[in-house]
Coordinates of C-alpha atoms in Angstrom, one line a residue:
M194 CA -24.2 -34.4 21.5
D195 CA -28.1 -34.4 20.6
S196 CA -29.7 -37.3 22.6
A197 CA -33.2 -36.9 20.6
G198 CA -31.9 -39.5 17.9
I199 CA -30.8 -39.2 14.1
V200 CA -33.6 -38.2 11.5
D201 CA -32.3 -40.3 8.4
V202 CA -34.3 -38.3 5.0
H203 CA -32.8 -40.9 2.4
S204 CA -34.0 -44.6 3.1
H205 CA -36.3 -46.9 0.8
Y206 CA -38.9 -49.6 1.0
V207 CA -40.1 -52.3 -0.9
P208 CA -43.5 -53.9 -0.2
R209 CA -43.4 -57.6 0.0
G210 CA -46.1 -58.2 -3.0
W211 CA -48.4 -56.1 -4.6
P212 CA -51.2 -56.3 -6.7
Q213 CA -51.1 -57.1 -10.5
L214 CA -49.6 -53.7 -12.0
P215 CA -51.5 -52.2 -15.0
G216 CA -48.6 -52.6 -17.6
G217 CA -46.3 -52.4 -15.1
P218 CA -42.6 -51.1 -16.4
D219 CA -41.1 -54.3 -18.1
G220 CA -43.1 -56.6 -16.1
L221 CA -42.4 -55.4 -12.6
R222 CA -42.7 -58.3 -9.9
L223 CA -41.5 -59.5 -6.6
E224 CA -40.0 -63.0 -6.9
I225 CA -40.2 -64.5 -3.1
R226 CA -37.4 -66.8 -2.3
S227 CA -37.8 -67.2 1.3
E228 CA -39.4 -65.5 4.4
R229 CA -36.6 -63.0 4.3
D230 CA -35.2 -62.7 1.2
A231 CA -37.0 -61.7 -2.5
M232 CA -35.7 -60.6 -6.2
I233 CA -37.4 -57.1 -7.9
M234 CA -37.5 -58.5 -11.3
L235 CA -37.7 -56.7 -14.6
G236 CA -39.1 -59.1 -16.8
T237 CA -36.8 -62.0 -16.9
R238 CA -34.2 -59.9 -15.6
E239 CA -32.8 -60.0 -11.9
F240 CA -33.0 -56.5 -10.8
R241 CA -32.3 -56.1 -7.2
R242 CA -31.6 -59.0 -4.5
I243 CA -33.9 -57.3 -1.3
S244 CA -34.4 -59.1 2.4
D245 CA -36.9 -58.5 5.1
D246 CA -35.6 -54.9 6.0
A247 CA -37.1 -53.7 2.7
W248 CA -40.9 -54.5 3.8
D249 CA -40.7 -55.1 7.6
P250 CA -41.2 -52.6 9.6
Q251 CA -40.2 -54.3 13.0
V252 CA -36.7 -55.3 11.4
R253 CA -36.4 -51.9 10.2
L254 CA -37.1 -50.7 13.8
A255 CA -34.3 -52.5 15.5
D256 CA -31.7 -51.4 13.1
M257 CA -32.8 -48.1 13.8
D258 CA -32.6 -48.7 17.4
D259 CA -29.2 -50.1 16.9
D260 CA -28.0 -47.0 15.0
G261 CA -29.6 -44.6 17.3
V262 CA -32.1 -43.6 14.9
A263 CA -35.2 -41.8 15.8
V264 CA -37.3 -41.6 12.6
Q265 CA -36.7 -42.4 9.0
V266 CA -38.1 -41.3 6.2
L267 CA -39.2 -44.2 3.6
S268 CA -39.1 -43.4 0.0
P269 CA -40.1 -45.5 -3.0
T270 CA -37.2 -47.6 -5.0
P271 CA -36.9 -45.6 -7.9
V272 CA -37.3 -48.6 -10.0
F273 CA -41.3 -48.1 -9.4
F274 CA -41.4 -44.3 -10.5
S275 CA -42.8 -45.7 -14.1
Y276 CA -42.3 -42.4 -15.8
D277 CA -41.9 -44.5 -19.1
A278 CA -45.8 -45.9 -18.8
G279 CA -48.8 -44.0 -19.8
P280 CA -49.9 -41.6 -17.7
S281 CA -53.1 -43.5 -16.2
E282 CA -51.1 -46.7 -15.6
A283 CA -48.4 -44.6 -13.8
T284 CA -51.0 -43.1 -11.7
K285 CA -52.2 -46.5 -11.0
I286 CA -48.9 -47.8 -10.1
A287 CA -47.8 -44.6 -8.1
R288 CA -51.4 -45.6 -6.0
I289 CA -50.6 -48.9 -5.6
F290 CA -47.3 -48.4 -4.0
N291 CA -48.2 -45.1 -2.0
E292 CA -51.1 -47.4 -0.2
L293 CA -48.6 -50.2 0.6
A294 CA -46.3 -47.7 2.0
L295 CA -48.5 -46.4 4.3
E296 CA -49.2 -50.1 5.5
I297 CA -45.5 -50.3 6.3
T298 CA -45.5 -46.9 8.1
S299 CA -48.7 -47.1 9.9
A300 CA -46.6 -49.4 12.2
T301 CA -45.2 -46.6 14.0
P302 CA -44.8 -42.6 13.6
R303 CA -40.8 -43.1 13.9
L304 CA -41.4 -44.1 9.9
V305 CA -42.3 -41.2 7.7
P306 CA -43.7 -41.8 4.4
F307 CA -42.6 -40.2 1.1
C308 CA -45.1 -40.7 -2.0
Q309 CA -44.3 -40.8 -5.6
V310 CA -46.4 -39.5 -8.8
P311 CA -46.4 -39.7 -12.5
L312 CA -44.5 -37.0 -13.5
Q313 CA -44.8 -37.4 -16.6
D314 CA -48.4 -36.2 -16.4
I315 CA -48.3 -32.8 -14.2
D316 CA -52.1 -32.8 -13.7
A317 CA -52.1 -36.4 -12.4
A318 CA -49.1 -35.5 -10.6
C319 CA -50.3 -32.9 -8.6
A320 CA -53.5 -34.6 -8.0
E321 CA -52.0 -38.1 -6.7
L322 CA -49.5 -35.3 -4.6
E323 CA -52.7 -34.1 -2.8
R324 CA -54.8 -37.3 -2.4
S325 CA -51.3 -38.9 -1.0
L326 CA -50.7 -36.1 1.6
A327 CA -54.7 -36.3 2.7
D328 CA -53.9 -40.0 3.2
G329 CA -50.8 -39.2 5.5
H330 CA -47.8 -39.0 3.2
V331 CA -45.5 -36.4 4.2
G332 CA -43.5 -35.2 1.5
V333 CA -43.0 -36.6 -2.3
E334 CA -40.0 -38.4 -3.9
I335 CA -39.0 -37.5 -7.6
G336 CA -36.7 -38.9 -10.3
N337 CA -33.9 -36.6 -11.2
H338 CA -35.6 -36.7 -14.9
V339 CA -38.2 -37.8 -17.2
G340 CA -37.1 -39.2 -20.3
D341 CA -34.8 -36.6 -21.7
Q342 CA -36.7 -33.9 -19.6
D343 CA -34.7 -32.5 -17.0
L344 CA -35.9 -30.8 -13.7
D345 CA -36.3 -27.4 -15.4
A346 CA -38.6 -28.4 -17.9
G347 CA -42.0 -26.7 -17.9
G348 CA -44.2 -29.3 -16.1
I349 CA -41.9 -30.4 -13.5
R350 CA -41.5 -26.9 -12.4
T351 CA -45.0 -26.4 -12.5
F352 CA -44.7 -29.6 -10.0
L353 CA -42.5 -27.8 -8.1
Q354 CA -44.0 -24.7 -7.9
H355 CA -47.3 -26.5 -6.6
C356 CA -45.2 -28.5 -3.8
A357 CA -43.9 -25.1 -2.5
R358 CA -47.3 -23.8 -2.4
L359 CA -48.5 -26.6 -0.5
G360 CA -45.2 -26.7 2.1
V361 CA -44.6 -30.3 0.7
P362 CA -40.8 -31.5 1.3
V363 CA -39.4 -33.1 -2.1
F364 CA -36.4 -35.8 -2.2
V365 CA -34.7 -36.0 -5.5
H366 CA -32.8 -39.2 -6.3
P367 CA -31.0 -40.2 -9.6
W368 CA -32.6 -43.1 -11.5
D369 CA -32.5 -44.6 -15.0
M370 CA -28.9 -43.7 -15.7
P371 CA -27.3 -43.9 -19.0
Q372 CA -26.1 -47.5 -20.0
S373 CA -22.9 -47.9 -22.0
P374 CA -20.4 -50.6 -22.2
R375 CA -18.2 -48.3 -20.4
L376 CA -20.3 -48.1 -17.2
D377 CA -21.1 -51.9 -17.2
R378 CA -17.8 -52.7 -15.4
W379 CA -17.3 -52.3 -11.4
M380 CA -21.0 -50.9 -10.9
A381 CA -19.8 -47.5 -12.5
Q382 CA -23.5 -46.4 -12.8
W383 CA -23.9 -46.6 -9.5
L384 CA -20.4 -45.0 -8.6
V385 CA -20.2 -42.5 -11.8
G386 CA -23.5 -42.5 -13.1
M387 CA -25.5 -41.9 -10.0
P388 CA -23.2 -39.1 -8.6
A389 CA -23.5 -37.6 -12.3
E390 CA -27.2 -37.5 -12.9
T391 CA -27.9 -35.8 -9.4
H392 CA -25.1 -33.1 -10.3
L393 CA -26.8 -32.6 -13.8
S394 CA -30.4 -32.1 -12.3
M395 CA -29.2 -29.4 -9.8
L396 CA -27.6 -27.8 -12.6
A397 CA -31.2 -27.7 -14.6
L398 CA -32.2 -26.0 -11.8
V399 CA -29.6 -23.1 -11.4
L400 CA -29.2 -22.4 -14.9
G401 CA -32.6 -23.4 -16.1
G402 CA -34.1 -20.8 -14.0
V403 CA -36.0 -22.8 -11.6
F404 CA -34.8 -21.2 -8.8
D405 CA -35.5 -17.9 -9.8
D406 CA -38.9 -18.8 -10.7
V407 CA -40.2 -20.6 -8.2
S408 CA -40.8 -19.4 -4.4
A409 CA -38.4 -20.2 -2.1
D410 CA -40.7 -21.6 0.0
L411 CA -39.8 -24.7 -1.9
R412 CA -37.8 -27.3 0.1
I413 CA -35.7 -30.1 -2.1
C414 CA -32.8 -32.4 -1.1
F415 CA -30.6 -34.2 -3.1
A416 CA -29.6 -37.8 -2.7
H417 CA -26.1 -39.0 -2.4
G418 CA -24.4 -35.6 -1.1
G419 CA -25.4 -34.0 -4.3
G420 CA -23.3 -35.7 -6.2
S421 CA -20.0 -34.0 -7.6
F422 CA -22.1 -30.2 -7.2
A423 CA -20.1 -29.2 -4.4
Y424 CA -16.8 -30.0 -5.7
W425 CA -17.3 -28.3 -9.0
L426 CA -18.9 -25.1 -7.7
G427 CA -16.6 -22.9 -8.9
R428 CA -16.1 -24.4 -12.0
M429 CA -20.0 -23.6 -12.4
D430 CA -19.2 -19.8 -11.5
N431 CA -16.2 -19.5 -13.8
A432 CA -18.3 -20.5 -16.7
W433 CA -21.1 -18.5 -15.9
H434 CA -18.7 -15.4 -16.0
Q435 CA -16.5 -16.6 -18.7
R436 CA -19.2 -17.9 -20.9
P437 CA -22.2 -15.5 -20.2
D438 CA -23.2 -16.2 -24.1
V439 CA -24.3 -20.0 -23.4
I440 CA -24.1 -20.2 -19.2
A441 CA -25.9 -17.2 -18.0
T442 CA -29.4 -18.2 -18.4
S443 CA -29.7 -18.2 -14.4
E444 CA -30.5 -14.4 -13.0
A445 CA -27.3 -15.0 -10.9
P446 CA -24.2 -16.9 -10.9
P447 CA -24.7 -20.7 -9.5
S448 CA -23.4 -20.0 -6.2
S449 CA -25.9 -17.5 -5.3
Y450 CA -28.4 -20.4 -4.9
V451 CA -26.5 -22.4 -2.6
G452 CA -29.0 -22.0 0.8
R453 CA -32.2 -22.8 -1.8
F454 CA -31.3 -27.0 -1.5
S455 CA -30.4 -29.5 0.6
V456 CA -28.0 -32.4 0.5
D457 CA -27.8 -36.0 2.4
S458 CA -25.2 -37.0 4.0
V459 CA -24.0 -40.1 2.4
V460 CA -20.8 -39.3 1.3
F461 CA -18.7 -41.8 3.7
R462 CA -15.8 -39.9 4.6
P463 CA -15.3 -36.9 7.1
E464 CA -13.2 -35.0 4.1
S465 CA -16.3 -35.3 1.9
L466 CA -18.4 -34.4 4.5
R467 CA -16.3 -31.2 5.1
L468 CA -16.5 -29.9 1.2
L469 CA -20.6 -30.1 1.8
V470 CA -20.7 -28.2 4.7
D471 CA -17.8 -25.4 3.8
T472 CA -19.7 -25.2 0.2
L473 CA -23.1 -25.8 1.1
G474 CA -23.4 -24.4 4.5
V475 CA -24.2 -27.0 7.4
G476 CA -27.9 -25.9 7.5
S477 CA -27.8 -27.6 4.5
V478 CA -26.7 -31.3 5.3
M479 CA -28.8 -33.9 6.7
V480 CA -28.1 -37.3 7.6
G481 CA -29.3 -39.8 4.8
S482 CA -28.4 -43.7 4.9
D483 CA -29.6 -45.4 1.7
Y484 CA -30.9 -47.8 4.2
P485 CA -31.5 -50.6 3.1
Y486 CA -29.0 -51.0 0.4
P487 CA -25.8 -52.6 0.6
L488 CA -24.2 -49.1 -0.6
G489 CA -25.3 -47.3 2.1
E490 CA -24.2 -45.8 5.4
R491 CA -24.1 -48.6 8.5
P492 CA -23.8 -47.2 11.0
V493 CA -26.6 -44.3 10.4
G494 CA -24.9 -41.0 10.6
A495 CA -21.2 -42.6 11.2
V496 CA -19.5 -39.9 9.1
V497 CA -20.9 -37.2 10.7
D498 CA -20.0 -38.4 14.5
R499 CA -16.8 -39.3 13.4
S500 CA -16.0 -35.9 11.6
P501 CA -14.0 -34.0 14.1
F502 CA -14.5 -30.4 12.3
L503 CA -18.3 -30.3 13.3
D504 CA -18.7 -29.0 16.8
D505 CA -21.9 -30.1 18.7
E506 CA -24.2 -27.7 17.3
Q507 CA -23.1 -28.3 13.7
R508 CA -23.3 -32.2 14.4
A509 CA -26.8 -32.0 16.1
L510 CA -28.4 -29.7 13.0
I511 CA -27.0 -32.3 10.7
R512 CA -27.9 -35.5 12.6
R513 CA -31.6 -33.8 13.1
G514 CA -32.3 -30.2 13.6
N515 CA -32.0 -29.1 9.6
A516 CA -34.1 -32.6 9.1
E517 CA -37.0 -31.4 11.4
R518 CA -36.8 -27.9 9.6
F519 CA -37.4 -29.6 5.9
L520 CA -39.9 -32.2 6.8
G521 CA -42.1 -29.7 8.6
V522 CA -43.5 -31.8 10.8
R523 CA -43.0 -32.8 14.7
L524 CA -40.7 -35.8 14.8
P525 CA -40.8 -38.3 17.6
T526 CA -37.3 -38.6 19.9
L527 CA -35.8 -41.9 21.2
A528 CA -36.3 -43.3 24.6
P529 CA -33.6 -42.7 26.8
S530 CA -32.5 -46.3 26.9
S531 CA -32.8 -46.4 22.8
G532 CA -30.2 -46.6 20.4
R533 CA -26.5 -46.7 20.6
A534 CA -24.2 -44.1 21.7
A535 CA -22.8 -41.5 19.5
A536 CA -19.0 -42.2 18.4
P537 CA -16.6 -39.6 19.7
A538 CA -15.4 -37.1 17.2
G539 CA -11.6 -37.5 15.8

């Protein structure tokens, strides 16, 4: 087992406050309810309750030490993307949150910031990406769609090529799931909608020909284990061969693009993790936790630690090695006395 500590590529932050947003989406604001608790509000509607682990780096670092996490990537909470705002407003909103992210992550190199961009305007998105990188951001998080445009839309394809050219890692997170009465029960938007949206965005990159057109230098990772993509890869290949009149819009079958993208490990069961490793390859899976939200994994990396089919070398790749390659920067390690001991396999 590696002793350098886990690199967690999937976590989120929320600042404890922000300036007045320019026509912010649905009146986005934070209602502070105590020193440790707040509520994200969309107008008068409660969106999500959060606590100080979302904004206080010391609380976050203490939890990281408890879980043996050396480095955590902090990405925006997707509700802040503001893709439905005008380009000028969305650019201003992105700049506000990107600068606030740097305030949180400046406490330690163990917190790695990913920016957001106004993806509805590709020129503005590229400019904000470059500005954020110059200020200290390491990568970018994007939503899995912009309105009715999937990730194979022309402008988004241009943005991804720009990321490849700059060597910027991209983290794709589902957001703005479809709504219907059937999805209002049992958190079905999170349990069904998020995995489905992630699967659809991956399919768009494959069948939309993005991986054919965009440089293989693109480093892109999908949240939540890639949704159901790995489980249905065989079905996609079968459709590509059996219905080429509709499906064969990429140069090769979907399975040919395995290795062009990564997924995180937030799948909670060893059996599910094994499917990812067997289907996508051990080099394409990285620890992610979805910290600090309640549907995330704690302790971070638990499913990796307790998966008996992984050997020490494979476990070390998923815990840290793959993320170092994805991020492309030198990362700190845990001090010998920090962090929990990894659980034995089995």
